[in-house]
Amino acid sequence: MKRLPAMPDEWLDRSRTVRFRFEGRSFEGLAGDSIASALWAAGQRSQGRSFKYHRVRGILSAANHDVNVMMQDGPKLNTRGDVVAVREGMDLTAVNTFGGLANDKARHLNKLSRFLPVGFYYKAFHNKRLFPLWEKMFRRITGLGVVDFSTPHIRTQKRYDFCDVLVIGAGPSGLAAALSAAEAGASVVVCDENARAGGSGLFQLGADGARRQHTVSLLQQVKAHPRIRLLEGTYAGAYYADRWVPLIDENRMTKMRAKSVIVASGAYEQPSVFRNNDLPGIMNGSAMQRLIYRYAVKPCNTAVVLAANADGYRVALDLLAAGAAVAAVLDMRASVPASPLADALRAKGVEILAGHAVYEAHADGKGELAGVTACRIDGSGRVVSGSQRRISCDGVAMSTGWSPAANLLYQAGTRMRFDDLLQQFVPEQLPEGVFACGKVNGVFRLESRITDGQRAGLAAAANAGFEVSGSITVPAETESPSHAWPVVAHPDGKNFVDFDEDLQVKDFENAVQEGYDNIELLKRFSTVGMGPSQGKHSNMTALRILARLTGKSPQQVGTTTARPFFHPVPLSHLAGRGFSPQRHSPLHGRHAALGAVFMQAGAWERPEYYAVPGKSRIDCIREEARRVRTAVALIDVGTLGKLEIRGPQAGEFLNRVYTGRYDNMKVGATRYAVMCDESGVLSDEGVVARVADDVFYFTTTSSGAATVYRELSRLNIEWKLDCGLINLTGSYSAMNLAGPASRKVLAQLTDMDLSSAAFPYLAVRSGTVAGIPARMMRVGFVGEWGYEIHVPAEYGATLWDALMKAGESSGIGPFGVEAQRLLRLEKGHLIVSQDTDGLTNPFEVGMDWAVKLDKPFFTGKRSLQIVRKMPLKRKLVGFRLGENHSGEVPKECHLIIQDGDIAGRVTSISWSPHVGRFIGLAFVLPSMSETGTAFQIRLTDGSMVNAEVCDTPFFDPKDERQKEIE
Amino acid sequence: MKLMTCPINGTRPISEFAYWGEIRPAPDADTCSDDQWAEYVFHRNGAPGVKKEWWCHTPSNTWFIAERDTEKDKVLRTYLHGDDK
């Protein structure tokens, strides 16, 4: 056991032991342990295998970047062992092994590494013939974890939240920022991805309890402040426009909108690069400190500290305090700056060697760290030959530099500048409302970080509209936290830069040699930074290597794009319910009761047909159509757009938006209306009814209702005509009573004169039906005598019931959209957006009669004048299949082929009981549009079906059905 | 998600708004050539810069004008049609 006595800020609950299994063996940890810390405390240093060479790996960062210590936990794959808390009963296995961690069959890939050079994917796939072979192999050996397809479907709720100031990161600078912003009056939210707040303020101590006290005090104040909410175990996943930040916790995503955002996300410690720097036992200095102060785990018995900054010296002191021996501090800098930290170490007898580095690390029989070879390096980082000396140790702490956790700053559009003293990118110009403080802002001294936090907090509060006074200056850093060249060359390589993708220094040299000498190209060719940790511990070193190889400065090399999300987010957090509206007509309940099968029609749910037990869909549809033709039936057309325009210039307005003339209509008349867009393309259609001198009531297509109303409103603002527009789509219910018996049915419910003389075809009348005030139009979309009856929505169901009852003796029934489609097809009526598309002009569909080019203006007129002069490119025609067509029937969108070329397509097709054949509408070349022209339709399987152009309407071409029979 | 300020309803998420297009003067339909008209109908200027556009706050059907810097991705100001003082 390597468990230490209780630490003041440890995350452990020592009263609770947690039993779990890893790789088939039983382990015990304490509640609060991460999986990795529990294993480490139990002496299990090998915790996973690397991605490419299957090398054993242990803890590297203990900060959610240890992608080689990912585990499968039942259906949960790729669990980050370095941060996920261990739970009772977990049964864990390392991902990415063949046959277990210890005896991974793929471990021999390590020895074959020279046959797997950088970019080997691209090279392998170069040969077309071998492509399938490689693909099969790569698919087998790549990928992490195993998906369990029986994983339950989880719906996670989303949450929306607001605050004045959002602080990302609850380390010393973030806590200080939150406090000053809150003191200025702002409501503040502080989030931190760790299970507990405090950040590096509670573990980068150098065995100095006073240092810890700063953060403890800040944390107490933050927790007690009424205007601050502290969210632990919650990370900011991304930055989106206008300070919109998804906050991710274990259970959900919260969409946070803040007036100001402070990024206090700190920095990632970067691994140093030397041969075998990946052996279990070698880790970042900050990882050792996390183990000690969070989990009370002694990281090793004897350590070598590789340092290039004051942080490394603190790690050495922390290790000593934890009871570990420090065999040596190897400082990569040419000389050791005088400091109390160095003095304290020397006083404890620790040897500090300036201008030294680790040349290589050595493994024991299990592949874990057993010792290192140290060496001297010259001013440019080259190994001084003959200076090597071996040191036994079971731990190496790497403390040679940091990289800012600037992902969200980049996403926000921050311009970053490389600071030569700090050897770090720092914000140069922040976007409006975004602030940075602490290490991510290039401020490393603890006292300075707190001051910097206060500065950012005040600035953020001021941006959110709070009054603040005074200004705070942050003293400049004097010591570089990062070494410019934390890399030691070795002829045998295995000096890893990217632990996710097993990339060594030579991979970068080779990539640059092959010409991938731009950071973006280098990334894609070498895959650096493309693993699960997204380059958090590798991009900066890769950039340094590229800069050195190409003789550029890091500023010139630049960084790659940092995309959302910050960490991999479970898909269950992202997936959710759609928020697209779904509309039900006021008669929806009636349809459901009648067995309607609903279909989606834009936002509406409409009855496709009404199912009758024991009857097929097609039989139901044909029966509904037969009822319309022979008796009477009722369809809900309440989904139509229903608009009213009032005012002296209402007629003029309609003249401008539709292609026809409306100002000359008589009160009580209706007229068909076609709308075009500016390019002359047919965009909508409907019926205009003049219900009074200055009042027109008109319909639009169901799908076009919202956009037509919106656009007409805009035009009304632009044109400033003396009229006003009202959208009655939802306020009115509408149904069409159609069939030879419709007049007889309606007569029972109204005392209006329904004779042809008083209420002719295409007239509109107001009156009462079943005691309900109604507007009625005699229209014939389905080709039968019929009435479209519009009533206030709340009376819809009453009217429906009344009509159904009145029609009982006439054999009334409901009919759905499919039957209506068939019936209108028999009449040759087109449906906009089914029989037309985004390029159709009125002339192509035979609507020349509806286009009044002699009007002074209407939308699309100028374009139609041009189109008119040009020959037609296609024409919508009626067609029918052969009399005894058997076999497959063409579908909408099947192509019409002539001489091997596409000559058109089917837009509608259906079996017509009246014609006794399949009939349809189709676009064809104008040369094929003569009645009687034979053509061929190609089916999906390539076979051809014969068809013939014919006149429309297919049914009742002279509208005899609209004439009074009596 | 971006924010947009409706002159009537205030600042709301962009998902509540519909973009219609840049306000562009149409040539005189009676005197312009077919080519000039086609240029107006079909060609849009996508070059980044400050654009005056029609926007609609859809839940309230409020149309207004937004002046937007498409290079900096920033809404400069919004106002009702005719309020351009």
PDB file of C-alpha atoms in Angstrom, chain A residues 240-244 257 432 678-679 709-711 713-715 717-718 720 856 861-863 865-866 869, chain B residues 1-3 13 18 20 24 29-30 32-34 37-38 40-42 44 54 56 58 61 63 74 81:
ATOM      1  CA  TYR A 240     -20.413  29.631 -29.092  1.00  0.00           C
ATOM      2  CA  ALA A 241     -21.359  33.055 -30.393  1.00  0.00           C
ATOM      3  CA  ASP A 242     -22.522  35.719 -27.988  1.00  0.00           C
ATOM      4  CA  ARG A 243     -21.264  34.028 -24.820  1.00  0.00           C
ATOM      5  CA  TRP A 244     -23.252  30.805 -25.133  1.00  0.00           C
ATOM      6  CA  ARG A 257     -25.884  32.368 -21.582  1.00  0.00           C
ATOM      7  CA  GLU A 432     -15.902  41.630 -26.564  1.00  0.00           C
ATOM      8  CA  GLU A 678     -39.194  37.538 -58.232  1.00  0.00           C
ATOM      9  CA  SER A 679     -37.670  35.142 -60.761  1.00  0.00           C
ATOM     10  CA  TYR A 709     -48.146  35.312 -44.520  1.00  0.00           C
ATOM     11  CA  ARG A 710     -44.686  36.400 -43.434  1.00  0.00           C
ATOM     12  CA  GLU A 711     -43.690  37.620 -46.874  1.00  0.00           C
ATOM     13  CA  SER A 713     -46.566  41.181 -44.124  1.00  0.00           C
ATOM     14  CA  ARG A 714     -43.122  42.335 -45.208  1.00  0.00           C
ATOM     15  CA  LEU A 715     -44.398  43.583 -48.558  1.00  0.00           C
ATOM     16  CA  ILE A 717     -44.541  47.250 -44.707  1.00  0.00           C
ATOM     17  CA  GLU A 718     -42.461  47.999 -47.775  1.00  0.00           C
ATOM     18  CA  LYS A 720     -47.237  51.033 -47.314  1.00  0.00           C
ATOM     19  CA  PRO A 856     -48.800  47.483 -64.152  1.00  0.00           C
ATOM     20  CA  LYS A 861     -43.869  40.032 -63.838  1.00  0.00           C
ATOM     21  CA  ARG A 862     -40.615  41.390 -65.274  1.00  0.00           C
ATOM     22  CA  SER A 863     -39.030  37.931 -65.131  1.00  0.00           C
ATOM     23  CA  GLN A 865     -41.922  38.822 -69.545  1.00  0.00           C
ATOM     24  CA  ILE A 866     -38.436  37.549 -70.278  1.00  0.00           C
ATOM     25  CA  LYS A 869     -40.048  35.267 -75.045  1.00  0.00           C
TER      26      LYS A 869
ATOM     27  CA  MET B   1     -26.080  30.648 -30.516  1.00  0.00           C
ATOM     28  CA  LYS B   2     -26.088  34.228 -31.620  1.00  0.00           C
ATOM     29  CA  LEU B   3     -28.360  36.888 -30.249  1.00  0.00           C
ATOM     30  CA  PRO B  13     -31.834  33.965 -29.575  1.00  0.00           C
ATOM     31  CA  ALA B  18     -35.829  34.476 -40.030  1.00  0.00           C
ATOM     32  CA  TRP B  20     -34.837  37.266 -45.680  1.00  0.00           C
ATOM     33  CA  ARG B  24     -31.086  45.821 -52.829  1.00  0.00           C
ATOM     34  CA  ALA B  29     -38.660  47.203 -64.565  1.00  0.00           C
ATOM     35  CA  ASP B  30     -40.029  49.273 -67.440  1.00  0.00           C
ATOM     36  CA  CYS B  32     -34.036  48.160 -67.695  1.00  0.00           C
ATOM     37  CA  SER B  33     -32.640  45.568 -70.082  1.00  0.00           C
ATOM     38  CA  ASP B  34     -33.296  41.863 -69.617  1.00  0.00           C
ATOM     39  CA  TRP B  37     -33.036  42.504 -64.586  1.00  0.00           C
ATOM     40  CA  ALA B  38     -31.443  39.044 -64.521  1.00  0.00           C
ATOM     41  CA  TYR B  40     -30.792  41.923 -60.083  1.00  0.00           C
ATOM     42  CA  VAL B  41     -32.788  38.714 -59.680  1.00  0.00           C
ATOM     43  CA  PHE B  42     -30.002  36.166 -59.644  1.00  0.00           C
ATOM     44  CA  ARG B  44     -26.009  38.437 -54.884  1.00  0.00           C
ATOM     45  CA  TRP B  54     -34.529  42.243 -43.778  1.00  0.00           C
ATOM     46  CA  CYS B  56     -38.225  38.874 -39.072  1.00  0.00           C
ATOM     47  CA  THR B  58     -41.073  35.018 -36.342  1.00  0.00           C
ATOM     48  CA  ASN B  61     -44.090  38.428 -37.136  1.00  0.00           C
ATOM     49  CA  TRP B  63     -40.141  42.702 -39.694  1.00  0.00           C
ATOM     50  CA  LYS B  74     -21.534  41.428 -35.806  1.00  0.00           C
ATOM     51  CA  HIS B  81     -38.454  49.940 -41.691  1.00  0.00           C
TER      52      HIS B  81
END
